[in-house]
Short mmCIF file of C-alpha atoms in Angstrom, two decimals:
data_model
loop_
_atom_site.label_atom_id
_atom_site.label_comp_id
_atom_site.label_asym_id
_atom_site.label_seq_id
_atom_site.Cartn_x
_atom_site.Cartn_y
_atom_site.Cartn_z
CA MET A 1 -5.79 34.30 -100.50
CA ASN A 2 -9.04 32.42 -101.01
CA ARG A 3 -7.21 29.27 -100.04
CA LEU A 4 -5.90 30.93 -96.87
CA LEU A 5 -9.42 32.18 -96.04
CA GLY A 6 -10.74 28.69 -96.64
CA THR A 7 -8.14 27.26 -94.27
CA LEU A 8 -8.89 29.89 -91.63
CA THR A 9 -12.62 29.19 -91.96
CA GLY A 10 -11.85 25.50 -91.57
CA ILE A 11 -9.82 26.16 -88.40
CA ALA A 12 -12.56 28.44 -87.02
CA LEU A 13 -15.18 25.77 -87.70
CA MET A 14 -13.05 23.12 -86.01
CA ALA A 15 -12.47 25.41 -83.02
CA GLY A 16 -16.19 26.08 -82.89
CA LEU A 17 -16.91 22.37 -82.86
CA ALA A 18 -14.14 21.61 -80.37
CA ALA A 19 -15.26 24.17 -77.79
CA PRO A 20 -18.71 22.69 -77.02
CA MET A 21 -17.21 19.18 -77.06
CA ALA A 22 -14.68 20.22 -74.40
CA ALA A 23 -17.45 21.88 -72.39
CA ARG A 24 -19.52 18.73 -72.52
CA ALA A 25 -16.55 16.63 -71.33
CA GLU A 26 -16.04 18.95 -68.33
CA ASP A 27 -19.77 18.87 -67.55
CA LYS A 28 -19.63 15.08 -67.54
CA ASP A 29 -16.75 15.20 -65.01
CA VAL A 30 -18.77 17.52 -62.75
CA ILE A 31 -21.86 15.29 -63.00
CA ASP A 32 -19.77 12.14 -62.43
CA TYR A 33 -18.28 13.74 -59.31
CA ARG A 34 -21.58 14.48 -57.59
CA GLN A 35 -23.07 11.15 -58.73
CA ASN A 36 -20.11 9.33 -57.17
CA VAL A 37 -20.65 11.28 -53.92
CA MET A 38 -24.33 10.25 -54.01
CA LYS A 39 -23.37 6.61 -54.76
CA THR A 40 -21.22 6.56 -51.63
CA LEU A 41 -24.04 8.09 -49.57
CA GLY A 42 -26.43 5.48 -50.99
CA SER A 43 -24.20 2.49 -50.28
CA GLN A 44 -23.37 3.69 -46.76
CA VAL A 45 -27.06 4.31 -45.95
CA ALA A 46 -27.84 0.79 -47.24
CA ILE A 47 -25.14 -0.71 -44.98
CA LEU A 48 -26.34 1.29 -41.93
CA GLY A 49 -29.96 0.31 -42.64
CA ALA A 50 -29.03 -3.39 -42.76
CA MET A 51 -27.12 -2.99 -39.47
CA ALA A 52 -30.03 -1.14 -37.82
CA GLN A 53 -32.33 -4.00 -38.89
CA LYS A 54 -29.78 -6.51 -37.46
CA LYS A 55 -29.43 -8.19 -40.85
CA ILE A 56 -25.62 -7.95 -40.65
CA PRO A 57 -23.19 -7.61 -37.70
CA ASN A 58 -23.08 -4.00 -36.49
CA ASP A 59 -19.51 -3.79 -35.12
CA ASN A 60 -18.64 -1.15 -37.73
CA PHE A 61 -21.79 0.93 -37.21
CA ALA A 62 -19.85 4.00 -35.98
CA ALA A 63 -17.26 3.64 -38.78
CA HIS A 64 -19.95 3.63 -41.49
CA LEU A 65 -21.70 6.64 -39.91
CA GLN A 66 -18.35 8.44 -39.87
CA ILE A 67 -17.88 7.68 -43.61
CA LEU A 68 -21.44 8.91 -44.23
CA ALA A 69 -20.79 12.17 -42.32
CA GLU A 70 -17.53 12.85 -44.18
CA THR A 71 -19.16 12.11 -47.54
CA ALA A 72 -22.09 14.42 -46.75
CA ALA A 73 -19.57 17.15 -45.91
CA SER A 74 -17.88 16.63 -49.30
CA ALA A 75 -21.16 16.98 -51.21
CA LYS A 76 -21.21 20.79 -51.11
CA ALA A 77 -18.09 21.12 -53.27
CA ALA A 78 -19.51 18.56 -55.71
CA PHE A 79 -22.69 20.61 -56.20
CA THR A 80 -20.98 24.02 -56.41
CA PRO A 81 -20.45 24.19 -60.20
CA LYS A 82 -23.76 24.98 -61.92
CA VAL A 83 -24.08 22.13 -64.37
CA VAL A 84 -27.69 21.08 -64.88
CA GLY A 85 -27.84 17.42 -65.88
CA GLY A 86 -27.62 13.91 -64.59
CA LYS A 87 -30.52 13.80 -62.14
CA SER A 88 -29.95 17.35 -60.88
CA LYS A 89 -32.76 19.84 -61.53
CA ALA A 90 -31.90 23.46 -62.40
CA THR A 91 -33.73 24.51 -59.21
CA ILE A 92 -30.62 23.41 -57.23
CA TRP A 93 -28.88 26.56 -58.48
CA ASP A 94 -32.05 28.71 -58.78
CA ASN A 95 -32.83 28.10 -55.08
CA SER A 96 -29.22 27.67 -53.97
CA ALA A 97 -29.85 29.18 -50.51
CA ASP A 98 -32.48 26.52 -49.76
CA PHE A 99 -30.43 23.72 -51.36
CA ASN A 100 -27.33 24.61 -49.33
CA LYS A 101 -29.41 24.91 -46.15
CA LYS A 102 -30.76 21.38 -46.72
CA LEU A 103 -27.21 20.09 -47.43
CA ASP A 104 -25.92 21.77 -44.24
CA GLU A 105 -28.71 20.05 -42.28
CA LEU A 106 -27.69 16.65 -43.72
CA VAL A 107 -24.06 17.26 -42.74
CA GLN A 108 -25.10 18.34 -39.24
CA VAL A 109 -27.41 15.34 -38.67
CA ALA A 110 -24.89 12.82 -40.08
CA THR A 111 -22.01 14.29 -38.06
CA ALA A 112 -24.04 14.30 -34.83
CA GLY A 113 -25.07 10.69 -35.59
CA ALA A 114 -21.44 9.66 -36.11
CA THR A 115 -20.40 11.31 -32.83
CA ALA A 116 -23.20 9.53 -30.95
CA ALA A 117 -22.30 6.18 -32.57
CA LYS A 118 -18.64 6.56 -31.62
CA ALA A 119 -19.73 6.97 -27.99
CA GLN A 120 -22.58 4.43 -27.83
CA GLY A 121 -22.07 2.13 -30.83
CA ALA A 122 -25.15 0.85 -32.66
CA ALA A 123 -27.28 1.73 -29.61
CA ALA A 124 -27.06 5.35 -30.80
CA GLY A 125 -29.37 4.34 -33.63
CA MET A 126 -29.65 5.58 -37.17
CA PRO A 127 -29.80 9.40 -37.39
CA ARG A 128 -32.88 10.86 -39.07
CA LEU A 129 -31.34 11.64 -42.42
CA THR A 130 -33.19 14.04 -44.64
CA CYS A 131 -32.46 12.41 -48.04
CA LYS A 132 -36.08 12.50 -49.21
CA GLY A 133 -36.60 16.17 -48.27
CA CYS A 134 -33.95 17.09 -50.82
CA HIS A 135 -34.52 14.36 -53.43
CA ASP A 136 -38.25 15.14 -53.72
CA VAL A 137 -37.49 18.73 -54.66
CA TYR A 138 -34.15 18.70 -56.43
CA ARG A 139 -33.74 15.26 -58.02
CA GLU A 140 -35.14 14.28 -61.39
CA GLU A 141 -36.88 10.95 -60.93
CA THR A 142 -35.92 8.16 -63.33
CA LYS A 143 -39.10 7.11 -65.11
CA MET B 1 -53.77 -39.10 -34.22
CA ASN B 2 -53.29 -39.46 -37.96
CA ARG B 3 -54.62 -35.95 -38.30
CA LEU B 4 -52.13 -34.69 -35.69
CA LEU B 5 -49.28 -36.50 -37.46
CA GLY B 6 -50.42 -34.99 -40.73
CA THR B 7 -50.38 -31.52 -39.17
CA LEU B 8 -46.95 -32.10 -37.64
CA THR B 9 -45.63 -33.33 -40.99
CA GLY B 10 -47.08 -30.21 -42.58
CA ILE B 11 -45.37 -27.99 -40.04
CA ALA B 12 -42.09 -29.87 -40.47
CA LEU B 13 -42.31 -29.47 -44.25
CA MET B 14 -43.02 -25.77 -43.91
CA ALA B 15 -40.13 -25.37 -41.47
CA GLY B 16 -37.92 -27.31 -43.89
CA LEU B 17 -38.90 -24.95 -46.70
CA ALA B 18 -38.58 -21.84 -44.52
CA ALA B 19 -35.06 -22.64 -43.32
CA PRO B 20 -33.26 -22.49 -46.70
CA MET B 21 -35.32 -19.41 -47.64
CA ALA B 22 -34.14 -17.66 -44.48
CA ALA B 23 -30.55 -18.79 -45.18
CA ARG B 24 -30.75 -17.36 -48.69
CA ALA B 25 -32.09 -14.03 -47.36
CA GLU B 26 -29.17 -13.79 -44.89
CA ASP B 27 -26.69 -14.65 -47.63
CA LYS B 28 -28.10 -11.82 -49.73
CA ASP B 29 -27.60 -9.40 -46.81
CA VAL B 30 -23.96 -10.48 -46.44
CA ILE B 31 -23.35 -10.14 -50.20
CA ASP B 32 -25.13 -6.74 -50.29
CA TYR B 33 -22.93 -5.55 -47.41
CA ARG B 34 -19.61 -6.27 -49.11
CA GLN B 35 -20.91 -5.06 -52.48
CA ASN B 36 -21.91 -1.74 -50.87
CA VAL B 37 -18.43 -1.46 -49.34
CA MET B 38 -16.93 -2.09 -52.81
CA LYS B 39 -19.32 0.47 -54.38
CA THR B 40 -18.06 3.10 -51.96
CA LEU B 41 -14.44 2.19 -52.71
CA GLY B 42 -15.22 2.38 -56.45
CA SER B 43 -16.92 5.77 -56.29
CA GLN B 44 -14.20 7.27 -54.08
CA VAL B 45 -11.42 5.95 -56.35
CA ALA B 46 -13.27 7.48 -59.34
CA ILE B 47 -13.48 10.86 -57.55
CA LEU B 48 -9.80 10.75 -56.55
CA GLY B 49 -8.79 9.75 -60.09
CA ALA B 50 -10.71 12.70 -61.57
CA MET B 51 -9.03 15.03 -59.04
CA ALA B 52 -5.57 13.60 -59.78
CA GLN B 53 -6.21 14.22 -63.50
CA LYS B 54 -7.35 17.79 -62.65
CA LYS B 55 -10.76 17.15 -64.20
CA ILE B 56 -12.53 18.48 -61.08
CA PRO B 57 -11.39 20.83 -58.27
CA ASN B 58 -9.21 18.94 -55.77
CA ASP B 59 -9.95 20.89 -52.55
CA ASN B 60 -11.48 17.76 -50.99
CA PHE B 61 -8.67 15.42 -52.07
CA ALA B 62 -7.64 14.62 -48.48
CA ALA B 63 -11.29 14.18 -47.39
CA HIS B 64 -11.96 11.61 -50.15
CA LEU B 65 -8.74 9.73 -49.34
CA GLN B 66 -9.83 9.65 -45.70
CA ILE B 67 -13.22 8.19 -46.72
CA LEU B 68 -11.39 5.63 -48.90
CA ALA B 69 -9.09 4.64 -46.02
CA GLU B 70 -11.99 4.22 -43.56
CA THR B 71 -13.99 2.21 -46.10
CA ALA B 72 -11.00 -0.06 -46.81
CA ALA B 73 -10.70 -0.64 -43.06
CA SER B 74 -14.38 -1.64 -42.92
CA ALA B 75 -14.01 -4.20 -45.71
CA LYS B 76 -12.52 -6.94 -43.51
CA ALA B 77 -15.71 -7.30 -41.45
CA ALA B 78 -17.78 -7.39 -44.65
CA PHE B 79 -15.74 -10.32 -46.03
CA THR B 80 -15.57 -12.31 -42.77
CA PRO B 81 -18.72 -14.45 -43.23
CA LYS B 82 -18.04 -17.24 -45.74
CA VAL B 83 -20.77 -16.70 -48.28
CA VAL B 84 -19.65 -17.53 -51.80
CA GLY B 85 -21.67 -15.52 -54.30
CA GLY B 86 -22.04 -12.13 -55.86
CA LYS B 87 -18.67 -11.65 -57.53
CA SER B 88 -16.72 -13.30 -54.71
CA LYS B 89 -14.85 -16.49 -55.58
CA ALA B 90 -14.69 -19.32 -53.03
CA THR B 91 -10.89 -18.87 -53.03
CA ILE B 92 -11.38 -15.81 -50.76
CA TRP B 93 -12.11 -18.20 -47.90
CA ASP B 94 -9.92 -21.07 -49.16
CA ASN B 95 -6.88 -18.75 -49.19
CA SER B 96 -8.07 -16.49 -46.38
CA ALA B 97 -4.53 -15.79 -45.11
CA ASP B 98 -3.51 -14.37 -48.49
CA PHE B 99 -6.84 -12.53 -48.96
CA ASN B 100 -6.57 -10.88 -45.54
CA LYS B 101 -2.92 -9.97 -46.18
CA LYS B 102 -3.94 -8.21 -49.41
CA LEU B 103 -6.79 -6.42 -47.62
CA ASP B 104 -4.41 -5.32 -44.83
CA GLU B 105 -2.06 -3.93 -47.49
CA LEU B 106 -4.92 -1.93 -49.06
CA VAL B 107 -5.87 -0.49 -45.66
CA GLN B 108 -2.22 0.38 -44.95
CA VAL B 109 -1.66 2.07 -48.34
CA ALA B 110 -4.97 4.00 -48.23
CA THR B 111 -4.40 5.13 -44.63
CA ALA B 112 -0.84 6.30 -45.38
CA GLY B 113 -2.18 8.11 -48.47
CA ALA B 114 -4.87 9.87 -46.41
CA THR B 115 -2.29 10.94 -43.81
CA ALA B 116 -0.01 12.34 -46.54
CA ALA B 117 -2.94 14.14 -48.24
CA LYS B 118 -3.99 15.74 -44.94
CA ALA B 119 -0.48 17.19 -44.61
CA GLN B 120 0.21 18.09 -48.26
CA GLY B 121 -3.19 18.19 -49.99
CA ALA B 122 -3.42 16.93 -53.56
CA ALA B 123 0.37 17.30 -53.91
CA ALA B 124 0.62 14.07 -51.92
CA GLY B 125 -0.72 12.32 -55.02
CA MET B 126 -2.84 9.22 -55.39
CA PRO B 127 -1.56 6.28 -53.34
CA ARG B 128 -0.71 3.12 -55.29
CA LEU B 129 -3.81 1.14 -54.48
CA THR B 130 -3.69 -2.58 -55.06
CA CYS B 131 -7.27 -3.12 -56.31
CA LYS B 132 -6.25 -5.17 -59.35
CA GLY B 133 -3.94 -7.46 -57.35
CA CYS B 134 -6.96 -8.66 -55.41
CA HIS B 135 -9.66 -8.44 -58.10
CA ASP B 136 -7.65 -10.49 -60.61
CA VAL B 137 -7.46 -13.37 -58.15
CA TYR B 138 -10.62 -13.19 -56.05
CA ARG B 139 -13.28 -11.48 -58.13
CA GLU B 140 -15.50 -13.22 -60.62
CA GLU B 141 -15.42 -11.17 -63.82
CA THR B 142 -18.77 -10.22 -65.31
CA LYS B 143 -18.87 -11.65 -68.84
#
């Protein structure tokens, strides 16, 4: 009986250890997801910036703005699960109405920019993205 | 006259120094461009992989495949200027017919995958991307 209890305690301990490990793995997946969305936004903004400054040929200006707009639209799903960590501050979920409003504005501006670029090419110019407005408030700065 | 010649020589020397510096700056822009395209491909493939493995919700599966397809289509312009460097081997431009064929295949596979995902959602599955087929031959491995 003592041996059985010992075994049960052992199983319970293992289950207790396993549960937070699984939770951490899932959290990492959620953080990876939104960081990958942000990486795409970052690389597309860098490409568009170089095109706007005529450092590289701008034939694909509209295509990169379209990719940016679609990625911005995908960001909301990535930030839905409340998992504080990575560079995300807890205030994202504490002030979710404001955070989502800012994200909606980004989607709107990027989508309008992509539509303009499809009609006018690079002459449409770079839309006024609001990256900083959100990053200043909701992103943990790397020291 | 000697003074004028000296000044002209000075200007010529400065121009001679400035030219390769400018060339290097342009090369960096070209390399940055294609590396940013590859970063977007990498982050989107990571997102799609996590969705295919059910690690994260897959509601945006079709959207991320669409972004992947559009980014793949933009890669050709990024690799057009012959600038060896970054992780790009010179063989990209030595065997440009094969390189472009491989890139066309990637665009075709990603676009077909995005079309299928728009119709069937995540059930369409991850298209068989040919990243490795190109990277093994044309990408310098980081040691």
